[in-house]
PDB file of C-alpha atoms in Angstrom:
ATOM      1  CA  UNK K 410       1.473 -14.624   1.442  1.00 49.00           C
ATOM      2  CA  UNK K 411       4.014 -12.243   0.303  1.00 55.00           C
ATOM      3  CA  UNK K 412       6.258 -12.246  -2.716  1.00 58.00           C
ATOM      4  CA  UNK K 413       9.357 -12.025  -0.743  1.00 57.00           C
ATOM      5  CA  UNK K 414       8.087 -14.876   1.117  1.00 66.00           C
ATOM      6  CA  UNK K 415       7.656 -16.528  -1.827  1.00 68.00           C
ATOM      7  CA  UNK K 416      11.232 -15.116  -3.187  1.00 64.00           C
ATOM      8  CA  UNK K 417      13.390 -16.116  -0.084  1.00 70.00           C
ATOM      9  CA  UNK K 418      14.852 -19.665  -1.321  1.00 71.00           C
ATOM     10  CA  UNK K 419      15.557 -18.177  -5.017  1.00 77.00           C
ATOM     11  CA  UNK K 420      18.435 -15.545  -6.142  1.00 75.00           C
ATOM     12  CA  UNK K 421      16.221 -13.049  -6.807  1.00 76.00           C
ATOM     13  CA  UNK K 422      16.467  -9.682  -4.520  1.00 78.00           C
ATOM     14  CA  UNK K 423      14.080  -8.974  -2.594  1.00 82.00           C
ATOM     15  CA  UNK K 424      12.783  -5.655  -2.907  1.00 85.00           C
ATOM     16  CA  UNK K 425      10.415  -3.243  -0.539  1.00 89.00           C
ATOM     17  CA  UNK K 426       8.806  -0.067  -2.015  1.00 91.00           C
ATOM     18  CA  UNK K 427       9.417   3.562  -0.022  1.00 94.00           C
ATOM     19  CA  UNK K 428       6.191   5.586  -0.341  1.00 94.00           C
ATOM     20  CA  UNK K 429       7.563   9.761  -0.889  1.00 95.00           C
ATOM     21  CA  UNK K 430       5.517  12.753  -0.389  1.00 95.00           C
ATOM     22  CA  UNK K 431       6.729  15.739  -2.591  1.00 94.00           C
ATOM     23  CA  UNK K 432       6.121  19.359  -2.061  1.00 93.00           C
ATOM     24  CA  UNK K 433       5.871  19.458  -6.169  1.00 90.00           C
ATOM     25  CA  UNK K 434       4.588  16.680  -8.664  1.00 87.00           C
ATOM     26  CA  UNK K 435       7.610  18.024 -10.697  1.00 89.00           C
ATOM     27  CA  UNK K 436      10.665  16.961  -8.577  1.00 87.00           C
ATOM     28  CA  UNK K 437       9.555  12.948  -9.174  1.00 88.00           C
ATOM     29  CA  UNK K 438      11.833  13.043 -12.194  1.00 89.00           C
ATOM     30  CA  UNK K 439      14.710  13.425  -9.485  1.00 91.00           C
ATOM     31  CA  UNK K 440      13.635  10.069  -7.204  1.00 91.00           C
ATOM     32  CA  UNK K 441      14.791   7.810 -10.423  1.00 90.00           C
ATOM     33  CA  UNK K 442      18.417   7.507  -9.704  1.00 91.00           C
ATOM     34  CA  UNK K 443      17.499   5.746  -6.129  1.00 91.00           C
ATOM     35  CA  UNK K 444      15.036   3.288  -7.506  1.00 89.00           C
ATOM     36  CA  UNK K 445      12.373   2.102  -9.752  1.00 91.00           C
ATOM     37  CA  UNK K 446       9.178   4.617  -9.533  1.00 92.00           C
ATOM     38  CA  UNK K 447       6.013   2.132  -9.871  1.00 91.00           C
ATOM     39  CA  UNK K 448       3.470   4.733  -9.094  1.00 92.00           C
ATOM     40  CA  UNK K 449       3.041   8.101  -8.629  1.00 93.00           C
ATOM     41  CA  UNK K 450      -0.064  10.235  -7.916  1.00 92.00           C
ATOM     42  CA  UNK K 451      -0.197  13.698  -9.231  1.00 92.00           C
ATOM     43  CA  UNK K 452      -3.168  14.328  -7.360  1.00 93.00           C
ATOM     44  CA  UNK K 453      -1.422  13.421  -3.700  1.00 93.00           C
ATOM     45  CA  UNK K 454       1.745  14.425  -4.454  1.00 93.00           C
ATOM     46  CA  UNK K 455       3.048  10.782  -3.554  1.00 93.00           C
ATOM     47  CA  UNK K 456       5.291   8.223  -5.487  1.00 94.00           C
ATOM     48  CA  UNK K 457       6.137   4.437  -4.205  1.00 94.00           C
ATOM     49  CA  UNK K 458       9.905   3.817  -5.206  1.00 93.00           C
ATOM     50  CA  UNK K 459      10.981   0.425  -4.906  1.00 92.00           C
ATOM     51  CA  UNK K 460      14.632  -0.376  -3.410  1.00 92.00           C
ATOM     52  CA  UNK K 461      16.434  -3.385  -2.017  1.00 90.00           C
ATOM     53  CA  UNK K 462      15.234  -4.386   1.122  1.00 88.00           C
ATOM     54  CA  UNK K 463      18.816  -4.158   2.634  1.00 89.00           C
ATOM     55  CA  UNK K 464      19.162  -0.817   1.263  1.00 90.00           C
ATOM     56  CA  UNK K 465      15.677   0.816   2.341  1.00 90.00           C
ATOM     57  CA  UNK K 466      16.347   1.726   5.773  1.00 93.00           C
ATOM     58  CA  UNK K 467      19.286   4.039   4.453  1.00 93.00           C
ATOM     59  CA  UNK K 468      17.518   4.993   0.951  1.00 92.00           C
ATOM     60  CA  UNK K 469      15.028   6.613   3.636  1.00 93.00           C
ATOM     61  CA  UNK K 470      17.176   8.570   5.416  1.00 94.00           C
ATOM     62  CA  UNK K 471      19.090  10.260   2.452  1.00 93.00           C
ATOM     63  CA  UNK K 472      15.449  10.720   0.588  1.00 94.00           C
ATOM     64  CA  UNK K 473      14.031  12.235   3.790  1.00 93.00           C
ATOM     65  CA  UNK K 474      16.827  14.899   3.827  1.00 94.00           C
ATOM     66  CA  UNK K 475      16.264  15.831   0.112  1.00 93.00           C
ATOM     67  CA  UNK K 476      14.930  19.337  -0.130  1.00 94.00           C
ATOM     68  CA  UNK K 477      11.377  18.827  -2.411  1.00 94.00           C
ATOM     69  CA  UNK K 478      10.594  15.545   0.202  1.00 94.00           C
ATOM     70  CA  UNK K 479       7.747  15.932   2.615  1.00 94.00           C
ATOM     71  CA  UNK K 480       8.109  12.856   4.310  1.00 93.00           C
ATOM     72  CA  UNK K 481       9.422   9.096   3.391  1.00 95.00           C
ATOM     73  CA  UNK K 482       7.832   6.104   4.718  1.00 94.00           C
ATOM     74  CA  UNK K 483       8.526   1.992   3.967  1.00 90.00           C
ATOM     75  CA  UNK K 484       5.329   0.263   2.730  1.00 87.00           C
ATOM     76  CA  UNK K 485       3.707  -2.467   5.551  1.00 81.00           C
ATOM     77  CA  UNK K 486       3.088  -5.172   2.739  1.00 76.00           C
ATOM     78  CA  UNK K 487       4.759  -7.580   4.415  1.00 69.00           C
ATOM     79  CA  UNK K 488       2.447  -6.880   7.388  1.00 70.00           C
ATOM     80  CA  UNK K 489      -0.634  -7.753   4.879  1.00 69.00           C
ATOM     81  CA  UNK K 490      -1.886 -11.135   5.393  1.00 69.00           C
ATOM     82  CA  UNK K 491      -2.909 -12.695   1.980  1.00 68.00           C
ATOM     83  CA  UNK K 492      -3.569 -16.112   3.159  1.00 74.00           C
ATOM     84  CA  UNK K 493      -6.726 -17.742   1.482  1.00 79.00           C
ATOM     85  CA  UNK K 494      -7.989 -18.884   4.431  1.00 82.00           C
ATOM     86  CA  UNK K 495      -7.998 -14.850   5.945  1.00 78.00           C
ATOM     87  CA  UNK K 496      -9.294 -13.633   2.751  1.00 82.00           C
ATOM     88  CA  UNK K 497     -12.151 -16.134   2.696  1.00 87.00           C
ATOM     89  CA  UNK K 498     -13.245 -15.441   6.458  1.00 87.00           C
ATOM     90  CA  UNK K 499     -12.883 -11.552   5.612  1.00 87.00           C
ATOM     91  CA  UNK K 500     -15.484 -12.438   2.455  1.00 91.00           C
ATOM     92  CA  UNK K 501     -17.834 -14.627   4.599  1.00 92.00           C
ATOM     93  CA  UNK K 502     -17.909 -11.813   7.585  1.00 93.00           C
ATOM     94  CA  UNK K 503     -18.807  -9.312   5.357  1.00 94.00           C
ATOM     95  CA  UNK K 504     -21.259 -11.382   3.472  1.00 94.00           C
ATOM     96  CA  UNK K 505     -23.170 -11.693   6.605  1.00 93.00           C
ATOM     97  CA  UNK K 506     -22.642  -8.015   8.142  1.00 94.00           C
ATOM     98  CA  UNK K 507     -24.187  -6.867   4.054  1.00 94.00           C
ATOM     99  CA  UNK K 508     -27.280  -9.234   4.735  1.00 94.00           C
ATOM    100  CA  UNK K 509     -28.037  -8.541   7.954  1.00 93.00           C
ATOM    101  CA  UNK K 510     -28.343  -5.087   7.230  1.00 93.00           C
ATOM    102  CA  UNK K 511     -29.886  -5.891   4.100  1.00 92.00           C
ATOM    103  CA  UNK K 512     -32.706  -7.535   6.011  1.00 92.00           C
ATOM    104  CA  UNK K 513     -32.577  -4.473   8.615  1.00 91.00           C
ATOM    105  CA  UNK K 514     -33.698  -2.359   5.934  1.00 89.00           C
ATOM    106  CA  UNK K 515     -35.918  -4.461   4.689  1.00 90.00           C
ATOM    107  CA  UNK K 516     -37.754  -4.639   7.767  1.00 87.00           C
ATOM    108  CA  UNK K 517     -37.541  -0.700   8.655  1.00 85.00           C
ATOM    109  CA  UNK K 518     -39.402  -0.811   5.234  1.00 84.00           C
ATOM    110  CA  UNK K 519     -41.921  -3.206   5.899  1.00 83.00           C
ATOM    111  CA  UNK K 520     -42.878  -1.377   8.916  1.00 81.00           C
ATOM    112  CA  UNK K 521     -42.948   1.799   6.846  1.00 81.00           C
ATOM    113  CA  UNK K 522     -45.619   0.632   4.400  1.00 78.00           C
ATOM    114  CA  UNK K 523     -48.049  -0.500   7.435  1.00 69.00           C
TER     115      UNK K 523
END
């Protein structure tokens, strides 16, 4: 479930984060006066900025057009399913794909040692 899910019946704004690709780690110091920088990755030369959700579809326009901005895109968590009953079928799957594999290889070396 998502926090603005969770959010939607309270007075709180909801809030969406814009993930910004720089051409320099340097110009991040320039992002703050359009929102709240959560992370930012040196290495990648990417940021996550979150903005009010009402807001986001024009804070990624005028960001885009910025000189030092590669490219601007709005995060899919909301498209993230986080229901306990998805997670725990995700688990169990991969339980079974890791042990039937396990017992693959186990056999492969069985047959090896003969």
């Amino acid at each position: 479930m998502s926090i603005n899910k969770e959010i939607e019946g309270t007075h709180l704004i909801k809030r969406v984060a814009l993930i910004i690709y720089l051409k320099s780690v340097s110009d991040q110091y320039k992002l703050r006066r359009y929102g709240d920088i959560v992370y930012f990755s040196k290495k990648m030369k990417y940021c996550m900025l979150y903005v009010n959700r009402r807001e986001a579809k024009e804070m990624q326009k005028q960001i885009s057009n910025l000189d030092f901005v590669t490219y601007v895109e709005i995060s899919a968590e909301d498209e993230v399913n986080l229901d306990s009953e998805h997670i725990e079928k995700q688990i169990t799957d991969m339980a079974k794909a890791a042990e039937e594999k396990l017992q693959l290889e186990q056999e492969k070396n069985e047959d090896q040692m003969q």
